[in-house]
PDB file of C-alpha atoms in Angstrom:
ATOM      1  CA  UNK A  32      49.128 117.432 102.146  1.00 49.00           C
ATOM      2  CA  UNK A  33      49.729 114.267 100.094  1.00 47.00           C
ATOM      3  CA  UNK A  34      52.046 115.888  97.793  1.00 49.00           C
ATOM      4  CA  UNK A  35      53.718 117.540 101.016  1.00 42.00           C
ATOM      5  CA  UNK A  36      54.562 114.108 102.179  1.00 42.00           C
ATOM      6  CA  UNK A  37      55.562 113.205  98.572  1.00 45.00           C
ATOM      7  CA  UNK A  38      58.135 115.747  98.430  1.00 43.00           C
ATOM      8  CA  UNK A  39      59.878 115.697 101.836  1.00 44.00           C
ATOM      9  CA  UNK A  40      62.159 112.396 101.354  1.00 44.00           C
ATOM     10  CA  UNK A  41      63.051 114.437  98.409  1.00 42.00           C
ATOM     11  CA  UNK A  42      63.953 117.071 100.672  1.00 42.00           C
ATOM     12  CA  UNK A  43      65.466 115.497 102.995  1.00 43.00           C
ATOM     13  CA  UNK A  44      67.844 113.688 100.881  1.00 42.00           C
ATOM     14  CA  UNK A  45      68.941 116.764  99.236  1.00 39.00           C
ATOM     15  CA  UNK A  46      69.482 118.051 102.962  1.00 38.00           C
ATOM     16  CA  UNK A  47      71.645 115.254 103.510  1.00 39.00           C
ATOM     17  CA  UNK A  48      73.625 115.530 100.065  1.00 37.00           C
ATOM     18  CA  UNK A  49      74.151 118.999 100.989  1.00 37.00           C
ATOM     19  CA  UNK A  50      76.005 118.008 104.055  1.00 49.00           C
ATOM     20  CA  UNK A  51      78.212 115.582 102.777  1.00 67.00           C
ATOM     21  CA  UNK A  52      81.747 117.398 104.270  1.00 88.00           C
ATOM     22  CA  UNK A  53      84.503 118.555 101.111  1.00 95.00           C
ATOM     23  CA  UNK A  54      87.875 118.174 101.697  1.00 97.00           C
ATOM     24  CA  UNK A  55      88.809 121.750 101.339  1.00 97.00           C
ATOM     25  CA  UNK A  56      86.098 121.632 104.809  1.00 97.00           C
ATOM     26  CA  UNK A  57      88.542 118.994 106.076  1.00 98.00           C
ATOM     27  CA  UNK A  58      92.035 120.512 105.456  1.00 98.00           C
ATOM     28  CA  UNK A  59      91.034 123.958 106.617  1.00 98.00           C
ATOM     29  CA  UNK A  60      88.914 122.154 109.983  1.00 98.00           C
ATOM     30  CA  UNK A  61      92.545 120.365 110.845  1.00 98.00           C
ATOM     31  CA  UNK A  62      93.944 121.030 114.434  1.00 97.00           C
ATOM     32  CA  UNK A  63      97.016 123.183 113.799  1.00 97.00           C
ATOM     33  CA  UNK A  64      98.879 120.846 116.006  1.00 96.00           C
ATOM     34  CA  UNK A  65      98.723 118.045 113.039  1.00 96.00           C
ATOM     35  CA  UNK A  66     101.069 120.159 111.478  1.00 96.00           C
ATOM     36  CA  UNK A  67     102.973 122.882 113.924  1.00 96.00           C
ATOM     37  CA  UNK A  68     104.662 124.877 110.883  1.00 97.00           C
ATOM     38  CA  UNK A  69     101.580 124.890 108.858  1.00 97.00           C
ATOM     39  CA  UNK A  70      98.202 127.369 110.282  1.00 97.00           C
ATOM     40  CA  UNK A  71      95.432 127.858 109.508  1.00 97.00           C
ATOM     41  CA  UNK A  72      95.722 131.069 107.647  1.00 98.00           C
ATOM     42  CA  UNK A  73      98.728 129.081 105.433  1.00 98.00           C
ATOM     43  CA  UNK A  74      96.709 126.406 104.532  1.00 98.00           C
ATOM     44  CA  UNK A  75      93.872 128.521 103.594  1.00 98.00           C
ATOM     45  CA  UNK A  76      96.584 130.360 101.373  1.00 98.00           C
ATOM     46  CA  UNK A  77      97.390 127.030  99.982  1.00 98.00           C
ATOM     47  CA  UNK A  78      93.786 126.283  98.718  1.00 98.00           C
ATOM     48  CA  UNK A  79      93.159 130.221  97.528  1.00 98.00           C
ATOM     49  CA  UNK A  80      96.573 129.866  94.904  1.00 97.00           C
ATOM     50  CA  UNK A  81      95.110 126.247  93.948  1.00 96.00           C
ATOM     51  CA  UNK A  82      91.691 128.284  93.439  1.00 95.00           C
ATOM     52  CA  UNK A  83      92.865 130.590  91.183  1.00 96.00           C
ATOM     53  CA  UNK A  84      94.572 128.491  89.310  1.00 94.00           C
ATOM     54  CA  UNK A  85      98.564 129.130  90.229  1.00 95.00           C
ATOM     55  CA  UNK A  86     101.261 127.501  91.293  1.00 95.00           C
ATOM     56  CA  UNK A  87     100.400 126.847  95.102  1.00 96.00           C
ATOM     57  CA  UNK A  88     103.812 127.233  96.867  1.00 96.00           C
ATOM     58  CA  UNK A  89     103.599 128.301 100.825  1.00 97.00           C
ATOM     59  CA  UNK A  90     106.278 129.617 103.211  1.00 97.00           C
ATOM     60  CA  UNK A  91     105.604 127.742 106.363  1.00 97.00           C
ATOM     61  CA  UNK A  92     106.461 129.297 109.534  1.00 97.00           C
ATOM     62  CA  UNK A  93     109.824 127.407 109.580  1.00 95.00           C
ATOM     63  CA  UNK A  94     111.034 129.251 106.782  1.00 95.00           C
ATOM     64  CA  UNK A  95     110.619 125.932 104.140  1.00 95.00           C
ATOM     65  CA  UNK A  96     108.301 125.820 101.425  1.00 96.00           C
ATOM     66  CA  UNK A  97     105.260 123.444 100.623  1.00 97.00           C
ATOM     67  CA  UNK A  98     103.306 123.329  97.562  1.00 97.00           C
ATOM     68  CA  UNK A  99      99.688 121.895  97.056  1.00 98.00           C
ATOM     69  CA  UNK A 100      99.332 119.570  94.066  1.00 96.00           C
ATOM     70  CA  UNK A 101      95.286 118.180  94.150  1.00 97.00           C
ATOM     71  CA  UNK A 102      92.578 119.233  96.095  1.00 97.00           C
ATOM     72  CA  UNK A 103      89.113 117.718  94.755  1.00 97.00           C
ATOM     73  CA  UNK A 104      85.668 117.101  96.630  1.00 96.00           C
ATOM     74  CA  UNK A 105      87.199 114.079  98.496  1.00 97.00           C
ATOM     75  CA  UNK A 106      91.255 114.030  98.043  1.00 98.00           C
ATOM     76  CA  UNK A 107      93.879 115.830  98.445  1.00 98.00           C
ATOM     77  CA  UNK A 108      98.078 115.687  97.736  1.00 98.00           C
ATOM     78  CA  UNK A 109     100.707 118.373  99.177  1.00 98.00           C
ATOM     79  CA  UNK A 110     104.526 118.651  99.635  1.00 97.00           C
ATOM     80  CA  UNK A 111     104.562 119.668 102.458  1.00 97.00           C
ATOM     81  CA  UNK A 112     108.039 120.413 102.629  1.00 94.00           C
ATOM     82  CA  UNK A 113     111.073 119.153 100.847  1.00 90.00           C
ATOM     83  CA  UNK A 114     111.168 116.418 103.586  1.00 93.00           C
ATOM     84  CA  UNK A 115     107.046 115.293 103.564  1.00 96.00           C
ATOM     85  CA  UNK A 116     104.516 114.829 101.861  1.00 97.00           C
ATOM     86  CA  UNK A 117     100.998 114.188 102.465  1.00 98.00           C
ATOM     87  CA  UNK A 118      97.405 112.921 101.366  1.00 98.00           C
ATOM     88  CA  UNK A 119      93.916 112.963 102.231  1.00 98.00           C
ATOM     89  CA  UNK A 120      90.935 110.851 101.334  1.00 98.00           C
ATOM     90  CA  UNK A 121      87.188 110.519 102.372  1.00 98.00           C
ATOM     91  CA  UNK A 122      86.283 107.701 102.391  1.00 97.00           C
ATOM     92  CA  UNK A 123      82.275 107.074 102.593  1.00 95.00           C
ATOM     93  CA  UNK A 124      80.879 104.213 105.476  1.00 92.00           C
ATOM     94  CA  UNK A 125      78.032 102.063 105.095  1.00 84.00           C
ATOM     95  CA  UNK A 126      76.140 103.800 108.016  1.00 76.00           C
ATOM     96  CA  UNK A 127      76.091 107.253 105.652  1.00 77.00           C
ATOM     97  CA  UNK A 128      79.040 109.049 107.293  1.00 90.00           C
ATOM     98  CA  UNK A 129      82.543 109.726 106.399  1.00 96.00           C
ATOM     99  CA  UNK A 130      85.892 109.364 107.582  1.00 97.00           C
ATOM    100  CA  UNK A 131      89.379 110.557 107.123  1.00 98.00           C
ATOM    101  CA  UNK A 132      92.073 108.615 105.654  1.00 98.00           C
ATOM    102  CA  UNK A 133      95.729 110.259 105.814  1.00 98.00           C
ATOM    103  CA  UNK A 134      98.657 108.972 104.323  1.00 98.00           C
ATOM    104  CA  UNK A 135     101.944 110.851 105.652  1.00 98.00           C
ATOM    105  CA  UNK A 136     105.456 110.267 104.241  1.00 97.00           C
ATOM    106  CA  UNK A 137     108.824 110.714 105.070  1.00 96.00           C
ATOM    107  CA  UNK A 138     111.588 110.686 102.417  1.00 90.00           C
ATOM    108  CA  UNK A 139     115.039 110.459 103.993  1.00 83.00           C
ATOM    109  CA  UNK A 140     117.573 107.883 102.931  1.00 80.00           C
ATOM    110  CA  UNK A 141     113.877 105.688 102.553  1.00 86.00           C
ATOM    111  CA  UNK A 142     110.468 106.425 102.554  1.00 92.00           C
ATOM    112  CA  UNK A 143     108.639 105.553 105.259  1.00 94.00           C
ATOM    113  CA  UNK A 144     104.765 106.133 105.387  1.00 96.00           C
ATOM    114  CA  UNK A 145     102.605 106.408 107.988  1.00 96.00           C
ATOM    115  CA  UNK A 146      98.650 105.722 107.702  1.00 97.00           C
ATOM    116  CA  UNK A 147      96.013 107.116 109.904  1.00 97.00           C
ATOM    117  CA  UNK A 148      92.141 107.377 109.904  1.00 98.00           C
ATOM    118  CA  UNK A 149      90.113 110.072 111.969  1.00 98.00           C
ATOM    119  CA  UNK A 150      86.254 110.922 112.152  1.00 97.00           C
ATOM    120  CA  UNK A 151      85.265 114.198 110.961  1.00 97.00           C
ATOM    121  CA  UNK A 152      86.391 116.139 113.671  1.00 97.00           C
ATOM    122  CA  UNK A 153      89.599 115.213 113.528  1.00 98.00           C
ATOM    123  CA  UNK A 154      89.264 112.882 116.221  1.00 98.00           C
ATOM    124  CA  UNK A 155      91.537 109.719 116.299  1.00 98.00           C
ATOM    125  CA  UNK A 156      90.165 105.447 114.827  1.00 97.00           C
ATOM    126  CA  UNK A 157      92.289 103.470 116.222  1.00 95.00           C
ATOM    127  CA  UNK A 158      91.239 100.605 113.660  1.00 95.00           C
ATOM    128  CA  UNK A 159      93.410  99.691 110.424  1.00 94.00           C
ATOM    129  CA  UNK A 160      90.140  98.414 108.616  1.00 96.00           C
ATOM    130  CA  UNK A 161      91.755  95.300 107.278  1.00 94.00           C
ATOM    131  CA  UNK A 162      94.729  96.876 106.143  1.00 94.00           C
ATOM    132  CA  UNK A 163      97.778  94.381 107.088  1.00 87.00           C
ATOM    133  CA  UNK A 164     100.163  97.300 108.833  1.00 81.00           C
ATOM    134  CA  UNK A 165      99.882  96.294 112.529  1.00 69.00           C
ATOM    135  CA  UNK A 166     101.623  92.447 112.183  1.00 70.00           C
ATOM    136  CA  UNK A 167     104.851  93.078 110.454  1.00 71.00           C
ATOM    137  CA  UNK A 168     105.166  89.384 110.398  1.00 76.00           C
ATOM    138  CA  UNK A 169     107.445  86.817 108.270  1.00 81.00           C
ATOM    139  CA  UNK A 170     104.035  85.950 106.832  1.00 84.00           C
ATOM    140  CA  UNK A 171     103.047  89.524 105.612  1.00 84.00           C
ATOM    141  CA  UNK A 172     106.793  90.724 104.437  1.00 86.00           C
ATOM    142  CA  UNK A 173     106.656  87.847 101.663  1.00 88.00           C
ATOM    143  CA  UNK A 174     103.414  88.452 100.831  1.00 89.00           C
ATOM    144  CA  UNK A 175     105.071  91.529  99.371  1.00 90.00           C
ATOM    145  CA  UNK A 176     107.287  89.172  97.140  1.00 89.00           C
ATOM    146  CA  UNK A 177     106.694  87.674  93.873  1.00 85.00           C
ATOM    147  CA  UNK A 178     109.356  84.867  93.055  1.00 81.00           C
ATOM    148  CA  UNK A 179     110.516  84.213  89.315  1.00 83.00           C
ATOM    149  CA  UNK A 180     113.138  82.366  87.703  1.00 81.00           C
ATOM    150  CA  UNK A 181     115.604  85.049  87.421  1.00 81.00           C
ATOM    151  CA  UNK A 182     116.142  84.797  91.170  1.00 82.00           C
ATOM    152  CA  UNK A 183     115.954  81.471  93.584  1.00 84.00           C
ATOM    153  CA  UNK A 184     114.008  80.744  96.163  1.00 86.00           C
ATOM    154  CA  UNK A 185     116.512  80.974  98.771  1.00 86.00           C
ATOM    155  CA  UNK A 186     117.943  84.084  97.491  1.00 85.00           C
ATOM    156  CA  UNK A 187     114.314  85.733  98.045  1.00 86.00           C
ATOM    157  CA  UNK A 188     113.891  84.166 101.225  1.00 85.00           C
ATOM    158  CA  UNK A 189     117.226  85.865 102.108  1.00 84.00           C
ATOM    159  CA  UNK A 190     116.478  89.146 101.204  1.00 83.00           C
ATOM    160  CA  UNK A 191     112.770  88.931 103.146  1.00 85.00           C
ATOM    161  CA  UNK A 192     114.745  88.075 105.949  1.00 83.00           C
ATOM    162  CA  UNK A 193     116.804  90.931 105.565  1.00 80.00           C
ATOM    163  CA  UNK A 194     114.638  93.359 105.609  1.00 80.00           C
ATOM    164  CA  UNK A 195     114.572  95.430 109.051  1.00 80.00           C
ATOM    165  CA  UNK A 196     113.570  97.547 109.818  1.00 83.00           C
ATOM    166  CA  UNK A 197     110.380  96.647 108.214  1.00 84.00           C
ATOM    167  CA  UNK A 198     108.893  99.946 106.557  1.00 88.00           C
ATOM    168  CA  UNK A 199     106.111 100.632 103.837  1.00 91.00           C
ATOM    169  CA  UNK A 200     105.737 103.697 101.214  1.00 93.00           C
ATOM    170  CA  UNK A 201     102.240 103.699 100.882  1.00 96.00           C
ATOM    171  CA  UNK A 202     100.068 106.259  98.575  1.00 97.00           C
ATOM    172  CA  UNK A 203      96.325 107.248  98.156  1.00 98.00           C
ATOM    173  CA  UNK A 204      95.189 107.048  94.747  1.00 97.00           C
ATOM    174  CA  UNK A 205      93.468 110.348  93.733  1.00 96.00           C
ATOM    175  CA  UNK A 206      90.630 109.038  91.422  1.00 95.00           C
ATOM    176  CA  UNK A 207      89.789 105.961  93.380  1.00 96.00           C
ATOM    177  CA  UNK A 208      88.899 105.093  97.182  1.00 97.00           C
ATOM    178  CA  UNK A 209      92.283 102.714  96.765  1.00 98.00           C
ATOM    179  CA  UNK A 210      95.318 102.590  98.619  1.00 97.00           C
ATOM    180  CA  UNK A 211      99.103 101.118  97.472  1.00 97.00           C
ATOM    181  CA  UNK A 212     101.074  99.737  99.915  1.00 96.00           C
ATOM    182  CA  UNK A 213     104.658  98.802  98.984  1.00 92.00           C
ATOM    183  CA  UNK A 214     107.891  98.061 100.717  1.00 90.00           C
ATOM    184  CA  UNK A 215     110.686 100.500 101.628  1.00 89.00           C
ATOM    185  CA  UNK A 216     113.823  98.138 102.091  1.00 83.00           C
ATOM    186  CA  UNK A 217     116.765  99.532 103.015  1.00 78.00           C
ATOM    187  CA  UNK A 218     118.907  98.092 100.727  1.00 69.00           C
ATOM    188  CA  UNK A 219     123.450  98.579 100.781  1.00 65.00           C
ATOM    189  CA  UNK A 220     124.670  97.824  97.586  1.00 73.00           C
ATOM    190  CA  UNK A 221     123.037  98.511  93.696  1.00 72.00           C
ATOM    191  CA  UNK A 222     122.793  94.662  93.391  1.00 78.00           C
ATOM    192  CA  UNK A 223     120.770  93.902  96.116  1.00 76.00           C
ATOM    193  CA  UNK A 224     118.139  96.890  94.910  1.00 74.00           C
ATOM    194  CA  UNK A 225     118.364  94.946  91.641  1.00 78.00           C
ATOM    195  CA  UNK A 226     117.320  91.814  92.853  1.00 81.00           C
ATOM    196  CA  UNK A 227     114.786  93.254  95.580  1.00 80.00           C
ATOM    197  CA  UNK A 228     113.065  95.462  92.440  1.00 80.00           C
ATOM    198  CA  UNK A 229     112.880  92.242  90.480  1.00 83.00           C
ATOM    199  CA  UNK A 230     110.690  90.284  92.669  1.00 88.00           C
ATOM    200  CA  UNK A 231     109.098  93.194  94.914  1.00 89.00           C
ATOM    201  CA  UNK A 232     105.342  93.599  94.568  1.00 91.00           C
ATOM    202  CA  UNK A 233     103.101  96.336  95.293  1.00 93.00           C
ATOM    203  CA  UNK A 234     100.095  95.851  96.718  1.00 95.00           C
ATOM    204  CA  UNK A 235      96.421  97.770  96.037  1.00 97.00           C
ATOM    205  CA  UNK A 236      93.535  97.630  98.260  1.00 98.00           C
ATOM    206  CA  UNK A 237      90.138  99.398  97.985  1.00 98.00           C
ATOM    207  CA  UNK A 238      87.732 100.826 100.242  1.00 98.00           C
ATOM    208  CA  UNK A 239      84.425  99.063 100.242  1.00 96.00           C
ATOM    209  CA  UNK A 240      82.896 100.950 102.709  1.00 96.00           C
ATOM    210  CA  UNK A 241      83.620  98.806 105.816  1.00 95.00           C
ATOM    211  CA  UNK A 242      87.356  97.566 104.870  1.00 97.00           C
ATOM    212  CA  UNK A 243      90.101  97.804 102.719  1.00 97.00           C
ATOM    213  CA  UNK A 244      90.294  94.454 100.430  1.00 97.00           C
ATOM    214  CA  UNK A 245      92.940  93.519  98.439  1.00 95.00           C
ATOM    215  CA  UNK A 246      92.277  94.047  94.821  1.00 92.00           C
TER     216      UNK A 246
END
């Protein structure tokens, strides 16, 4: 009896290891109306070409074509069409569960990404977890500007307050609970991209199991 009792935290945290959720769990568990174009059959096709090792281009059901990139325990990358793109993270919580982060992006004449987190069942968090996407404030646009002495201070502040509509090109790192966040100016001219790339900063932040911190 002694060794009984000995054994079954053992047991049950091999239980609970066991039922840690993969993302191939996730991607295959999503609501088809995340994606209208993309079922459930396709995106198990998707995962099966990955699987065996070949190139892991779908026709989705609007004719285009998507092609999976990564798919690991916890992350995953696909184009979803020539138009999209998204990722998926798990990201692991203090109170043992898990969550979904999503990065979706849209490339037209600038990217514009579009972050969302969801519980397991694909249910909505409305909560940013620290992640500065909610105030797109004076404040938080030149926090996304490094100044040198190539470029003056007043030219910088000029092109911050330039920038609208404010949008961000974000991306999921695929080895690391981290997110970049960057912005996606719309810029006129090749000079002004110049200057903007010259003093325009990315930003990382990483997942410490409550919030995202800048890193």
């Amino acid at each position: 009896m002694k060794r009984y009792f000995m054994l079954l935290p053992l047991l049950l945290c091999s239980v609970a290891l066991s039922a840690q959720t993969s993302m191939r769990e996730i991607w295959l568990s999503m609501p088809d109306s995340m994606i209208p174009y993309l079922n459930k059959n396709l995106r198990l096709e998707h995962v099966e070409l990955l699987e065996m090792k070949v190139e892991s281009k779908v026709r989705n059901l609007l004719g285009g074509e998507g092609k999976m990139d990564t798919l690991t325990s916890d992350y995953m990358q696909i184009h979803l069409n020539g138009a999209a793109d998204m990722q998926l993270r798990l990201l692991p919580k203090n109170d043992s569960l898990q969550m979904i982060c999503m990065v979706k992006t849209v490339r037209a004449q600038q990217p514009e990404s579009e972050i969302r987190f969801f519980d397991l069942n694909w249910n909505p968090i409305n909560d940013l977890f620290g992640l500065p996407l909610a105030e797109k404030s004076d404040s938080i646009i030149a926090s996304f500007f490094l100044p040198n002495d190539t470029i003056s201070m007043e030219r910088v502040q000029e092109m911050q307050r330039s920038i609208n509509p404010v949008m961000f090109n974000d991306s999921l790192l695929p080895d690391a609970p981290e997110l970049i966040l960057q912005l996606s100016p719309s810029l006129k001219t090749v000079k002004e991209a110049a200057d903007v790339k010259a003093v325009l900063r990315q930003k990382k932040y990483k997942w410490d199991g409550k919030l995202f911190k800048e890193c």
